[in-house]
Short mmCIF file of C-alpha atoms in Angstrom, two decimals:
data_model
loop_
_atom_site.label_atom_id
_atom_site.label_comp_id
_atom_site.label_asym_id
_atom_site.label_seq_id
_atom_site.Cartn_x
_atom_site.Cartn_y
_atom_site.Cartn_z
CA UNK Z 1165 -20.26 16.79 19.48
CA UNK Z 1166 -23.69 15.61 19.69
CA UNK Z 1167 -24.65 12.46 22.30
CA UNK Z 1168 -25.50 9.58 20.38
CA UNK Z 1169 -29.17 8.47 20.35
CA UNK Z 1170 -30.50 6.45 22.34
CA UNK Z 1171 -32.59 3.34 20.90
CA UNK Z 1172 -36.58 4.16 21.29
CA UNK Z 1173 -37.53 2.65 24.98
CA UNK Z 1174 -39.99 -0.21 24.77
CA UNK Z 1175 -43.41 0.96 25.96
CA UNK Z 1176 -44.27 0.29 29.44
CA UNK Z 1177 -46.04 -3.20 29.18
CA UNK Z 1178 -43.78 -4.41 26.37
CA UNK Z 1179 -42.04 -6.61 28.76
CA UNK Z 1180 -44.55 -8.28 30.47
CA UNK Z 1181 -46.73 -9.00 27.17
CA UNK Z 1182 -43.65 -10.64 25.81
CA UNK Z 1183 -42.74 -12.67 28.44
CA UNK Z 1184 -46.31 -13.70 28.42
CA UNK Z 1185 -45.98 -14.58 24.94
CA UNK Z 1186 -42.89 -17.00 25.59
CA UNK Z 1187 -45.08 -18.29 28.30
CA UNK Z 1188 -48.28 -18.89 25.71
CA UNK Z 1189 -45.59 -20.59 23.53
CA UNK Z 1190 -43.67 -22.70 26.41
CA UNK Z 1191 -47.06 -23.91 27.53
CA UNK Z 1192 -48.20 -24.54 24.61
CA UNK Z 1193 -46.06 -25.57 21.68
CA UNK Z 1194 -42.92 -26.57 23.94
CA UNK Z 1195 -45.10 -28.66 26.25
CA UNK Z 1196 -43.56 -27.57 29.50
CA UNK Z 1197 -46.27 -27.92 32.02
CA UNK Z 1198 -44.28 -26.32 34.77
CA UNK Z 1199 -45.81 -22.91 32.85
CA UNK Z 1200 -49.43 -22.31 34.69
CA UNK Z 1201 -51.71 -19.53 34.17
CA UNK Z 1202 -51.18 -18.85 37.49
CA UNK Z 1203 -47.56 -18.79 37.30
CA UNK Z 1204 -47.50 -16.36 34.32
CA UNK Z 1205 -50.17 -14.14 36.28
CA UNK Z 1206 -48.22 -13.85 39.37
CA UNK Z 1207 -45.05 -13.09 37.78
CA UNK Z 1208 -45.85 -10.95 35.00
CA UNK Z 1209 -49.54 -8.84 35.96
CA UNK Z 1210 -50.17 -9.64 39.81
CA UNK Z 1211 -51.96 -6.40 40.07
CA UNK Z 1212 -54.64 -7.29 37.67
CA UNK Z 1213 -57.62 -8.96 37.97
CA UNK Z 1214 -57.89 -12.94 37.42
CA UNK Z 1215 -60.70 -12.57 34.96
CA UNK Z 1216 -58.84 -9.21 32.68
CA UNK Z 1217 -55.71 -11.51 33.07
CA UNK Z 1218 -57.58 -14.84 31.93
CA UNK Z 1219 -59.35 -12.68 29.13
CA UNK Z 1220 -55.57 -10.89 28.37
CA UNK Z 1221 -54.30 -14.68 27.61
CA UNK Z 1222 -57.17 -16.13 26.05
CA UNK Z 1223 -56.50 -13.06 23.53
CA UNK Z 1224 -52.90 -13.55 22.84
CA UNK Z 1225 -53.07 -17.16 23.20
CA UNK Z 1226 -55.58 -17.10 20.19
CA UNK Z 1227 -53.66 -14.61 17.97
CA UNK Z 1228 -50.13 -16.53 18.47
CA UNK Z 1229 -52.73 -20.13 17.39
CA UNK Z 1230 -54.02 -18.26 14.25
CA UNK Z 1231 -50.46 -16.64 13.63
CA UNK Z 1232 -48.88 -20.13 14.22
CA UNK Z 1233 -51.14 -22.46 12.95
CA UNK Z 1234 -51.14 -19.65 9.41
CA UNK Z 1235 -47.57 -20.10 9.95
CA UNK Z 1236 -47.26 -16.48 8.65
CA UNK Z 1237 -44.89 -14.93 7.59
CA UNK Z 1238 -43.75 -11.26 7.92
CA UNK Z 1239 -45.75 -9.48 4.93
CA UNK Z 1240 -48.82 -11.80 5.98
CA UNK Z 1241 -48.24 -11.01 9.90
CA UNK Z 1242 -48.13 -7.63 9.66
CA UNK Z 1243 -51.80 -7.34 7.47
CA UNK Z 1244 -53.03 -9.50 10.00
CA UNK Z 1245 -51.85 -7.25 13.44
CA UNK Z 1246 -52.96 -4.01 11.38
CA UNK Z 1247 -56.26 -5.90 10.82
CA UNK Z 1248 -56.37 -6.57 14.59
CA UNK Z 1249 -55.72 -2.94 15.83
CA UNK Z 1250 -58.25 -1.83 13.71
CA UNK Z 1251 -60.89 -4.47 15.14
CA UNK Z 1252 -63.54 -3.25 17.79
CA UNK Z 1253 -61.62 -4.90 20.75
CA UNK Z 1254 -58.92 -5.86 19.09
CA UNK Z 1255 -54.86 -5.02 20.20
CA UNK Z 1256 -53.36 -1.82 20.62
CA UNK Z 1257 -50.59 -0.83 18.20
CA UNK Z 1258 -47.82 -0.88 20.69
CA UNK Z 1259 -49.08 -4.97 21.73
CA UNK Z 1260 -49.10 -5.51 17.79
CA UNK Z 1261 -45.52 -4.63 17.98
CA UNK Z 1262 -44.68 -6.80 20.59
CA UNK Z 1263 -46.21 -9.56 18.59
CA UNK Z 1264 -44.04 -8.86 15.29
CA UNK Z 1265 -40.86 -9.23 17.10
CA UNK Z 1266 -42.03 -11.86 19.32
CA UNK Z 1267 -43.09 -13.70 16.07
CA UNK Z 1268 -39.93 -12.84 14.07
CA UNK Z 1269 -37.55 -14.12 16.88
CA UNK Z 1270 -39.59 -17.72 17.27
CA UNK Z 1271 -41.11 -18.37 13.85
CA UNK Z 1272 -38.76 -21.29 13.45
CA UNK Z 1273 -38.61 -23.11 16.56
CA UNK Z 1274 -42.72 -22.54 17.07
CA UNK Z 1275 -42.75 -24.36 13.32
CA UNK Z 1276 -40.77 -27.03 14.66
CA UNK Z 1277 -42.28 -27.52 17.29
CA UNK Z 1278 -45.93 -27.70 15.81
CA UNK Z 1279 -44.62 -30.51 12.63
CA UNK Z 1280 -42.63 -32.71 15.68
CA UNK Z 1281 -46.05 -32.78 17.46
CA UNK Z 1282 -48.37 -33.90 14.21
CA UNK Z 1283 -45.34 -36.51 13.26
CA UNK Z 1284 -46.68 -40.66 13.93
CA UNK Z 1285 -44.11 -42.02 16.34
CA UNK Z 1286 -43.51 -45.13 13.86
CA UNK Z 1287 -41.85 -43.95 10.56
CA UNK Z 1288 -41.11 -46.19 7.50
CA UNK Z 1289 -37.69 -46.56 7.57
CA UNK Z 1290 -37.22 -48.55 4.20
CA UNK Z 1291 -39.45 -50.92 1.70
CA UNK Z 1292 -38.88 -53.11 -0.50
CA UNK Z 1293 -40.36 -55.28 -2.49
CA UNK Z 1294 -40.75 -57.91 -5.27
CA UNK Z 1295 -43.15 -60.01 -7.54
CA UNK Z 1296 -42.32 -63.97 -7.36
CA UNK Z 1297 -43.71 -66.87 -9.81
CA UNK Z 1298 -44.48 -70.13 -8.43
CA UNK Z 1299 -42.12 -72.62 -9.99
CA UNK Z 1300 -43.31 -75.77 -7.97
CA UNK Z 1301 -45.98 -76.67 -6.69
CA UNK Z 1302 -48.08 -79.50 -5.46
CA UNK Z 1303 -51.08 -78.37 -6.92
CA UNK Z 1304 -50.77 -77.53 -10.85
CA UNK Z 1305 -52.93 -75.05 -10.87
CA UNK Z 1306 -50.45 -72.77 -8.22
CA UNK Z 1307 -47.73 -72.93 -10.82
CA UNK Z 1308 -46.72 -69.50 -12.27
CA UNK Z 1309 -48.83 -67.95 -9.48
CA UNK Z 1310 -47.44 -64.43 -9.00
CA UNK Z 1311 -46.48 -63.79 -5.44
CA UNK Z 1312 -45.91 -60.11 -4.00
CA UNK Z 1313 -43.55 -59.72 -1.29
CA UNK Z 1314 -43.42 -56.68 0.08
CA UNK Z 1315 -40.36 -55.52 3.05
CA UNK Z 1316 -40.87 -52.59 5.56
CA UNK Z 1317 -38.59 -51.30 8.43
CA UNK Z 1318 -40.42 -49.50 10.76
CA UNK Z 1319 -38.24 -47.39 13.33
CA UNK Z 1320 -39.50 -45.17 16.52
CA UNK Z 1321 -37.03 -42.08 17.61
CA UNK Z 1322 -33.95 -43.01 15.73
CA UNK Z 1323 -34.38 -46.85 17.09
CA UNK Z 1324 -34.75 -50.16 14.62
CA UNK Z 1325 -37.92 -51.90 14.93
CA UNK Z 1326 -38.37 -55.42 13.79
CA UNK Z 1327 -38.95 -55.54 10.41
CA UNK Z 1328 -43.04 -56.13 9.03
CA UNK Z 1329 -42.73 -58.74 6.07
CA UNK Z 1330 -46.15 -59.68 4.14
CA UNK Z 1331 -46.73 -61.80 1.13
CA UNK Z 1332 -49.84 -61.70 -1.37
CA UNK Z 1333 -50.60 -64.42 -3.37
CA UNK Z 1334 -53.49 -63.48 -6.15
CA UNK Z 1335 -55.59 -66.50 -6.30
CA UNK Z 1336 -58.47 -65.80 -9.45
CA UNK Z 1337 -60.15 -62.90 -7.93
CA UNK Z 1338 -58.95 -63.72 -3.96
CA UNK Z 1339 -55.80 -62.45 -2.60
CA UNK Z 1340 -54.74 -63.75 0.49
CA UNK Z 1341 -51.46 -62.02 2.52
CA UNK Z 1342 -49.31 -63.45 5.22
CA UNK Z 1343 -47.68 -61.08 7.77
CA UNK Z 1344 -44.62 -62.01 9.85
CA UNK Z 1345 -42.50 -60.36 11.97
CA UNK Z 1346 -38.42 -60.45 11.94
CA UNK Z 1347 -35.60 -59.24 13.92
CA UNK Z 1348 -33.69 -56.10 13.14
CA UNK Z 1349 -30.48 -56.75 11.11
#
């Protein structure tokens, strides 16, 4: 009976360039700033030089922007890593690898990550709004003046904000708004 096979070894580097890669990614799109450069140099590449290191992270730091920012997905990842091992200073096959399955295993949470930092902290919660007619008036000329009311609940992080509440009255060609401010319900 034959010995089963053993899964291919990673390359000698693999490890290192991945954890690098979670570092690049915890740094960056995860916002923990307990991640340095020279935290990630000292653990993962302490025998190399602080400028090939610096130049090592600049280079993965801007594939995993394009890759992220592209939000790319396998198909589209892999023409761009062959692209990049065939470019004059580019990455070696084995570090494209790396890459793919670094890429594969935090597509999602790097995606997340990148739409919860472009979201506005205020978000419209609801709106509503109507079109009133004067009825009464002092002035005749106000009667059956329309009237827009317009509602909006703004809310920050799952919490109720006070509710925005304007009013437009069309005068001729003028409009003229009034903006309070109320209590959440």
């Amino acid at each position: 009976m034959a010995a089963p096979e053993q899964p291919p070894q990673p390359p000698e580097g693999s490890k290192p360039l991945s954890a690098l890669l979670s570092g690049i990614a915890q740094a960056t799109y995860y916002g923990n700033a307990d991640i340095t450069e020279e935290l990630l140099r000292g653990q993962l590449y302490p025998e190399a030089a602080s400028e090939e290191f610096r130049a090592l992270r600049a280079k993965m730091g801007g594939l995993l922007q394009s890759i992220a920012s592209a939000d790319m997905d396998l198909n589209q990842l892999e023409a761009f890593l062959t692209a990049q091992t065939k470019k004059q200073g580019g990455i070696t096959s084995d570090q494209a690898a790396v890459i793919a399955k670094f890429w594969k295993n935090h597509r999602i949470k790097i995606h997340e990550s990148l739409i919860n930092q472009s979201r506005w902290d205020n978000v419209l919660k609801n709106m509503n709004w109507r079109v009133d007619l004067k009825s009464q008036s002092r002035h005749i000329d106000q009667i059956n003046t329309p009237v827009a009311i317009v509602e909006m609940e703004l809310g920050k992080n799952g919490q109720t904000q006070p509710e925005l509440h304007t009013s437009v009255t069309n005068k001729g060609n003028r409009s003229f708004s009034v903006w309070s401010l109320m209590r959440p319900r």
